Short mmCIF file of C-alpha atoms in Angstrom, two decimals:
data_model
loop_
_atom_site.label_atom_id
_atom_site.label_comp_id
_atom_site.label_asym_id
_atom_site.label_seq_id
_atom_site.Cartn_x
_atom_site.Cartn_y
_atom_site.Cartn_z
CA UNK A 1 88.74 131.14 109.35
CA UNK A 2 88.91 132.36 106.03
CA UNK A 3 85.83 131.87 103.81
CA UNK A 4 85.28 128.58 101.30
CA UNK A 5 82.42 128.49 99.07
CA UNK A 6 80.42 126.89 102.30
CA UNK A 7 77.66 128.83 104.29
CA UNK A 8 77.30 127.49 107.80
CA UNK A 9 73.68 129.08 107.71
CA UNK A 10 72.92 127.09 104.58
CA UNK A 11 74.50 124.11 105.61
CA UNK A 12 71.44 124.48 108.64
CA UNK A 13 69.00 125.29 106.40
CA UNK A 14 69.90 122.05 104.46
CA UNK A 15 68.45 119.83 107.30
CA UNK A 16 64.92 120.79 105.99
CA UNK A 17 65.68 119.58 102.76
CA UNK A 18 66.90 116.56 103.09
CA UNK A 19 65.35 113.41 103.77
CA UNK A 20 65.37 112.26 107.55
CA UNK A 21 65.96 109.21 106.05
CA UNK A 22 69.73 110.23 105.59
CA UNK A 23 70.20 112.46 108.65
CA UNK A 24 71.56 111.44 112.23
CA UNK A 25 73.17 108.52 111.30
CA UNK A 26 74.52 106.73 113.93
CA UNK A 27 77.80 107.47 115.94
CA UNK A 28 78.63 105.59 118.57
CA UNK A 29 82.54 104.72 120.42
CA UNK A 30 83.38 101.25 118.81
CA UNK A 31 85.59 100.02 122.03
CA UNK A 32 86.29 96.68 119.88
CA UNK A 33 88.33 98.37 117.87
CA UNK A 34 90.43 100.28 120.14
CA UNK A 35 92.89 97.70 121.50
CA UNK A 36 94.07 97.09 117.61
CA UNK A 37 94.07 100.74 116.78
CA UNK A 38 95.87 102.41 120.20
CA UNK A 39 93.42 104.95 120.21
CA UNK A 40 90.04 105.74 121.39
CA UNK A 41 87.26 105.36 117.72
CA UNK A 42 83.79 106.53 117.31
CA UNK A 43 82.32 105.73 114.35
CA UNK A 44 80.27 108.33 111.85
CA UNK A 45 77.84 105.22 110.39
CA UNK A 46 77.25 106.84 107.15
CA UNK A 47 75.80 103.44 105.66
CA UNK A 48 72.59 102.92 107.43
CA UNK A 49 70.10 104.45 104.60
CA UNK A 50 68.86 103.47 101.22
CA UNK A 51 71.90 104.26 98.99
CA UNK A 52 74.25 102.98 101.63
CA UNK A 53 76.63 106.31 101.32
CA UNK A 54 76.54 109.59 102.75
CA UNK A 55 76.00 111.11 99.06
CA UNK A 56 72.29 111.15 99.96
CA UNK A 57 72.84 114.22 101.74
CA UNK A 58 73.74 116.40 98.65
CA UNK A 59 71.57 114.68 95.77
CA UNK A 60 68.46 115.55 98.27
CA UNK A 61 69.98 119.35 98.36
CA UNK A 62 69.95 119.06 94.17
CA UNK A 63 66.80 117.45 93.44
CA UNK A 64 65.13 119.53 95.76
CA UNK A 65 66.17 122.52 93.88
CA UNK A 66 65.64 120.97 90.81
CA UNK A 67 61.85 119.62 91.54
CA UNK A 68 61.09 123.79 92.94
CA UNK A 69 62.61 125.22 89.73
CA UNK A 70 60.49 122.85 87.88
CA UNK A 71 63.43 121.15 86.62
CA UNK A 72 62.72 117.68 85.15
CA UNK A 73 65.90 116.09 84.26
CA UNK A 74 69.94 115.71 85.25
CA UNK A 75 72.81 114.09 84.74
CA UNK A 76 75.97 113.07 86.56
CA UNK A 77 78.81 111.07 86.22
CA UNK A 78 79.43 108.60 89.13
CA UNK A 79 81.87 105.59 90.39
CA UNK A 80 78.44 104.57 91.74
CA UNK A 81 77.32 106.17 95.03
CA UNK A 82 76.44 109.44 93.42
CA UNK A 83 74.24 107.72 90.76
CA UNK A 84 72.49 105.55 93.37
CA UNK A 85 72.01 109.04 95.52
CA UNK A 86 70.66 111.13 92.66
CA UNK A 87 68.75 108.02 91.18
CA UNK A 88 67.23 107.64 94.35
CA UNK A 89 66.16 111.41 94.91
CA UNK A 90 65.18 112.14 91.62
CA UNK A 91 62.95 109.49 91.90
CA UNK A 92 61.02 110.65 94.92
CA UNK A 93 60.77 114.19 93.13
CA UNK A 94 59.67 112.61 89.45
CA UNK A 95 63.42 113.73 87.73
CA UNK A 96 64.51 111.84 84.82
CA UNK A 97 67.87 111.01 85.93
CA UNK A 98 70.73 110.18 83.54
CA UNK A 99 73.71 108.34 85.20
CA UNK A 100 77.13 108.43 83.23
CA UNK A 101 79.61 105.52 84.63
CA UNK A 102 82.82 103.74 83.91
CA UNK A 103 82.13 100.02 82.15
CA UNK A 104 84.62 99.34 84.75
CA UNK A 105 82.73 100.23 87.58
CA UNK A 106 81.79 97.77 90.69
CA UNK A 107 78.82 95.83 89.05
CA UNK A 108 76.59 96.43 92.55
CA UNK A 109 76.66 99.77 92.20
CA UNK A 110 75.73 99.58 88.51
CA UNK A 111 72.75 97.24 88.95
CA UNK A 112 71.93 99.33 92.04
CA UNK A 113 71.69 102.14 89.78
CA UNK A 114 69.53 100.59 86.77
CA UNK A 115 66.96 99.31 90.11
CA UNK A 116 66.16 102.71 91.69
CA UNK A 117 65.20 103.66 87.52
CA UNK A 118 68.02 105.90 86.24
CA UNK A 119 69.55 105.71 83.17
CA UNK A 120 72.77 104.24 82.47
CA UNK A 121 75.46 104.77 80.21
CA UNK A 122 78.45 103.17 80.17
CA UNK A 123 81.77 104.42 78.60
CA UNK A 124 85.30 102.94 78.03
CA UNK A 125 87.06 104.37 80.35
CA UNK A 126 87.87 105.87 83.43
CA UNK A 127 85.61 108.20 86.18
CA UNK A 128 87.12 111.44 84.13
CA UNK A 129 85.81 110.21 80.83
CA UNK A 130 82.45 109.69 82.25
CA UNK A 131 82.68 113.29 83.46
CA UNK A 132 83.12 114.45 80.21
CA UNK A 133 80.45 112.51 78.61
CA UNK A 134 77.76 113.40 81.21
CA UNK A 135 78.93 117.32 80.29
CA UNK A 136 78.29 116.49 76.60
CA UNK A 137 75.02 115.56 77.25
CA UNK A 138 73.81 117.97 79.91
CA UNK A 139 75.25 120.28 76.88
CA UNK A 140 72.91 118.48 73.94
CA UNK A 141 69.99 117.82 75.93
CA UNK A 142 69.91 121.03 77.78
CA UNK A 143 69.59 119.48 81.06
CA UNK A 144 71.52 120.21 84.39
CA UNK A 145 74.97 118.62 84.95
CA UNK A 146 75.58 117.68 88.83
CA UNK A 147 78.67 117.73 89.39
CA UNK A 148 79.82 116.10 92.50
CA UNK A 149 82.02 118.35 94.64
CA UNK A 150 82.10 121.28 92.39
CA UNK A 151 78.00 121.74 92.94
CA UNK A 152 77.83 123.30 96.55
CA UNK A 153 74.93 121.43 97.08
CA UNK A 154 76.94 118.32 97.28
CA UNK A 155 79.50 119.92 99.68
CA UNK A 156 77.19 121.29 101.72
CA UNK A 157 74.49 118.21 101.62
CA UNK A 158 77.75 116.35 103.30
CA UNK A 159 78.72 119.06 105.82
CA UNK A 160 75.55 118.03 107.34
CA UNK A 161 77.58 115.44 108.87
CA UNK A 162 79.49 118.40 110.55
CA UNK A 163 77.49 119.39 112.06
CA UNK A 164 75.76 115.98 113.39
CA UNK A 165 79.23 115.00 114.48
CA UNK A 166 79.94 118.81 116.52
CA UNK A 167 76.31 118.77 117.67
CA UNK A 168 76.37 114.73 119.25
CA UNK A 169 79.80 114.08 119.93
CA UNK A 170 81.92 113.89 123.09
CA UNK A 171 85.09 115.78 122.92
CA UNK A 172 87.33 114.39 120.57
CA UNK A 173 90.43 115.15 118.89
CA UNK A 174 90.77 114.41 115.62
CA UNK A 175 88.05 113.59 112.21
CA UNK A 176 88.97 110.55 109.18
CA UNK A 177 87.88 112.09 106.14
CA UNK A 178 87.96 109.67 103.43
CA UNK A 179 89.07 112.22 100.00
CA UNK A 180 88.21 111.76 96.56
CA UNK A 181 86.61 114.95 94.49
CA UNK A 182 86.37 116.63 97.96
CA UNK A 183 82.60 117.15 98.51
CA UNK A 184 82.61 115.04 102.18
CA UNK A 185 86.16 116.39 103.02
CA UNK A 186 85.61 120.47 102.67
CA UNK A 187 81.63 120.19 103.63
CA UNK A 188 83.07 118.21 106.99
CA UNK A 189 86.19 120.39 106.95
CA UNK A 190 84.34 123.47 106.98
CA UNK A 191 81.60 122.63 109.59
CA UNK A 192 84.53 121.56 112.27
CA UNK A 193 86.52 124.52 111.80
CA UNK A 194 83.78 127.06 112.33
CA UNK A 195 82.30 125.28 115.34
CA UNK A 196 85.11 123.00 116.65
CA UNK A 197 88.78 125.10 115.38
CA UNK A 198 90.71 123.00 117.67
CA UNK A 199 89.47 119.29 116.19
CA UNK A 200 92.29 117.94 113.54
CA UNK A 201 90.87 117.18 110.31
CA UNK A 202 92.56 114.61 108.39
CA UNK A 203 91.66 113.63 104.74
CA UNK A 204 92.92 110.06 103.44
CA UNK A 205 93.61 108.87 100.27
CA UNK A 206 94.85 105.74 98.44
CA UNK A 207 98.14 106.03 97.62
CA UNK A 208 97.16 104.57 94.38
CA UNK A 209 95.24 108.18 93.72
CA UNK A 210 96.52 110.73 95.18
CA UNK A 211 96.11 113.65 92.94
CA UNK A 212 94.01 115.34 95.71
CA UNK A 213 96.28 114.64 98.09
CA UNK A 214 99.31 116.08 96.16
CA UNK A 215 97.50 119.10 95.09
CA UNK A 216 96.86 119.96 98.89
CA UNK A 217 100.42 119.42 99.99
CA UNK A 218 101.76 121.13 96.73
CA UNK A 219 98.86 124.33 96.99
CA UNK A 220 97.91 123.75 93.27
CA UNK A 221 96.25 121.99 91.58
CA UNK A 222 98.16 118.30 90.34
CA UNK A 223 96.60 115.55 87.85
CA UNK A 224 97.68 111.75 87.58
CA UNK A 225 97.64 110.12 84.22
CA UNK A 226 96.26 106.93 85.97
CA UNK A 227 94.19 105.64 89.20
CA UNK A 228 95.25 102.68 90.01
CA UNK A 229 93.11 101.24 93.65
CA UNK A 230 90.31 99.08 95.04
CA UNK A 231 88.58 101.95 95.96
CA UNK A 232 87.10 103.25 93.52
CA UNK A 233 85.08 105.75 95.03
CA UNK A 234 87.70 108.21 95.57
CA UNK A 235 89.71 107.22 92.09
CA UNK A 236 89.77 110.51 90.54
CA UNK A 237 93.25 112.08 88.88
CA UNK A 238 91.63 115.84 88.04
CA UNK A 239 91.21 118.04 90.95
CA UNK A 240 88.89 120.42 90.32
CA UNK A 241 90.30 123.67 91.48
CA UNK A 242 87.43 125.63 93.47
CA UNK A 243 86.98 122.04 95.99
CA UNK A 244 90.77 121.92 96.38
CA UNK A 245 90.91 126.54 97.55
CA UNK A 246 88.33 124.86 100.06
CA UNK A 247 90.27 122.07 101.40
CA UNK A 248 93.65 124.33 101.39
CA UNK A 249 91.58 126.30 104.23
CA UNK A 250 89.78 123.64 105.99
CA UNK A 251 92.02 120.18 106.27
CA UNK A 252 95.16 119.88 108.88
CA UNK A 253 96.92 117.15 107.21
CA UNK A 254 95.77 114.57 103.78
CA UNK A 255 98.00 111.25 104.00
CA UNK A 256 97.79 108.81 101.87
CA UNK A 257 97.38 104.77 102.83
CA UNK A 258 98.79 101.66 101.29
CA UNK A 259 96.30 99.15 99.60
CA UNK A 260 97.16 96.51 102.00
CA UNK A 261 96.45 98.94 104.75
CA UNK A 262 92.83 99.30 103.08
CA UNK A 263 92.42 96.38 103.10
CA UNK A 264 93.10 95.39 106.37
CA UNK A 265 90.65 98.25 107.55
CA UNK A 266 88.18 96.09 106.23
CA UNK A 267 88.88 93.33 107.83
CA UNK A 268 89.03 95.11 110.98
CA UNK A 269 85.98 96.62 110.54
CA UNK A 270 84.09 93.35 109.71
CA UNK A 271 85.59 91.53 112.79
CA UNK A 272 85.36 93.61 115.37
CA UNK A 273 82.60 95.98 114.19
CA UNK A 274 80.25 93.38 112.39
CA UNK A 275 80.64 96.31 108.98
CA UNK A 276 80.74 95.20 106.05
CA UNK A 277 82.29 98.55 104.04
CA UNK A 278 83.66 99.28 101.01
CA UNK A 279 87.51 100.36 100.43
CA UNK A 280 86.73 103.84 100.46
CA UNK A 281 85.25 103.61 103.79
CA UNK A 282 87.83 102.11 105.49
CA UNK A 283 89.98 104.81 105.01
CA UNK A 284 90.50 106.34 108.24
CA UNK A 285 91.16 103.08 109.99
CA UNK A 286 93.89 102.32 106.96
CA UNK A 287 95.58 106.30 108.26
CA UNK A 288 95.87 104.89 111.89
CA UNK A 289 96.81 101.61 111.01
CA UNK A 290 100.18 103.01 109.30
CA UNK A 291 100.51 105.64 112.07
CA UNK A 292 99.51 104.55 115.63
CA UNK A 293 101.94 106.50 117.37
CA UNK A 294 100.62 109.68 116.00
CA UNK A 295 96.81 108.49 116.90
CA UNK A 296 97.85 106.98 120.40
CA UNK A 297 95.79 108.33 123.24
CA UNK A 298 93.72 110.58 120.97
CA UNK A 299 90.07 110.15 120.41
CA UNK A 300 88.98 110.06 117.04
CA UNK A 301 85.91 109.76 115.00
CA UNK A 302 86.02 108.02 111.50
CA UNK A 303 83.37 108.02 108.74
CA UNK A 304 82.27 105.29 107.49
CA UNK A 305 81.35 106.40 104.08
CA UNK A 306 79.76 103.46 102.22
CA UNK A 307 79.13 99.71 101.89
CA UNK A 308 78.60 99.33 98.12
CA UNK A 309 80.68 96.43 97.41
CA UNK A 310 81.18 93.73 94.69
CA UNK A 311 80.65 90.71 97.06
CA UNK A 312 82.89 87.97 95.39
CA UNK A 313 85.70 91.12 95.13
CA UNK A 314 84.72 91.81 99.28
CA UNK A 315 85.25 88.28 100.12
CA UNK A 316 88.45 87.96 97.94
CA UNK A 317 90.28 91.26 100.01
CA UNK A 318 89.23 90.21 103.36
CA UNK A 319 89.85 86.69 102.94
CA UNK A 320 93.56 88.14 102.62
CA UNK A 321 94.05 90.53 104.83
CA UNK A 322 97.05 90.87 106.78
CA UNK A 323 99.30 93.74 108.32
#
């Protein structure tokens, strides 16, 4: 395989660093799915820790750096699982953390964010204005910027996963990657095609923001003037173009999935896995949903990624589900 920014040595060392809290989540075959799906599914639980997301995994990698450098403060911008990751860490470490977020964003994930002590500010926007107002102040204030997918830590804090998912699991065919910046898709990516070349790895996006998705198929790099989805974790329009050289040499396929297909995924994943996940994490079921012929017979793991979700919004979608 040719080389991304990844280190499968680092990616080991990582382990240490992070807190068990967030490692060897659970994965287990979820045979109540299978008779809707036509395939064989094991599920990657990557909601059963504090933040309820798997971005735990990098913002322990950061503040961990940060806290040994003697770093004392940082700033990100965030849909709302990053902030509640690097809130959380920085915490634990004593790192003022400043979280930069759309006014926009799911109101959960906000108040989540203000609870575990971080800062907020709120722009008028969209997730790329928020990046650019968390690099103005990392700029003024002198302060690091954590940048999710772009930092290594974050890519490599997910591949973690990887290497939970090569290490545990029975043979199977084929990993759901749900893919926004990229951090979870080329830290996974990479990890499976060092130690498992012959698994397919499959990112999935919203059809609603697909700027990843068309910058992998088109090998450059292609913005969006818009977002328009219910999940808003993976909402970006501005690839950044060192996480999509990555993905060009670790993903087999990206697809994108219809809202209503999202949607459904949710539902199915409340019924018949007792979940309750946000859009973002029902990806991969939305991907075989629209293509069960290409899935039939295969066995394949999907991440669940996260389960922040506006409640009265949650009820709303899978109150209306249908397929």
């Amino acid at each position: 395989m040719q080389q991304t920014r990844l280190d499968t040595g680092r990616i080991r060392a990582a382990r240490r660093m992070i807190d068990p809290v967030f490692l060897d989540t659970p994965l287990y075959r979820c045979e109540a799915l299978e008779p809707g799906l036509g395939c064989a599914v094991s599920i990657k639980l990557e909601t059963a820790n504090p933040v309820r997301s798997f971005k735990g995994r990098g913002t322990e990698l950061v503040a961990s750096l940060l806290a040994d450098n003697g770093s004392r403060a940082a700033v990100c911008a965030s849909a709302g699982n990053l902030g509640q990751a690097l809130a959380w860490s920085g915490r634990g470490r004593g790192l003022d953390v400043t979280v930069v977020a759309s006014r926009h964003a799911t109101v959960a994930k906000l108040d989540r964010i203000r609870a575990l002590g971080a800062r907020l500010e709120l722009v008028d926007g969209d997730h790329e204005l928020a990046r650019e107002r968390a690099a103005d102040i990392a700029r003024h204030d002198g302060i690091r910027l954590v940048e999710d997918s772009l930092d290594i830590e974050t890519c490599e804090g997910a591949a973690t996963i990887g290497l939970e998912l090569v290490d545990a699991a029975p043979s199977f065919d084929a990993v759901l990657i749900a893919l926004g910046g990229g951090a979870m898709a080329t830290g996974v990516g990479h990890v499976v095609k060092a130690l498992a070349p012959d698994v397919e790895v499959i990112c999935v996006q919203p059809l609603g923001a697909p700027a990843m998705t068309h910058s992998w198929r088109r090998r450059r790099v292609v913005t969006t003037d818009s977002a328009d989805t219910i999940a808003d974790g993976v909402a970006g329009r501005c690839p950044i173009p060192a996480v999509l050289d990555d993905l060009l040499l670790v993903a087999d396929d990206a697809v994108l999935v219809k809202e209503e297909s999202i949607i459904a995924g949710m539902r199915m994943l409340l019924d018949h896995a007792g979940l309750v996940v946000e859009p973002s994490a029902a990806l991969g079921v939305a991907a075989i949903l629209e293509d069960r012929d290409r899935f039939a017979g295969r066995h394949v793991v999907s991440i669940v990624c996260g389960s922040n979700v506006d409640v009265d919004a949650y009820h709303r979608w899978v109150g209306a589900a249908t397929l």
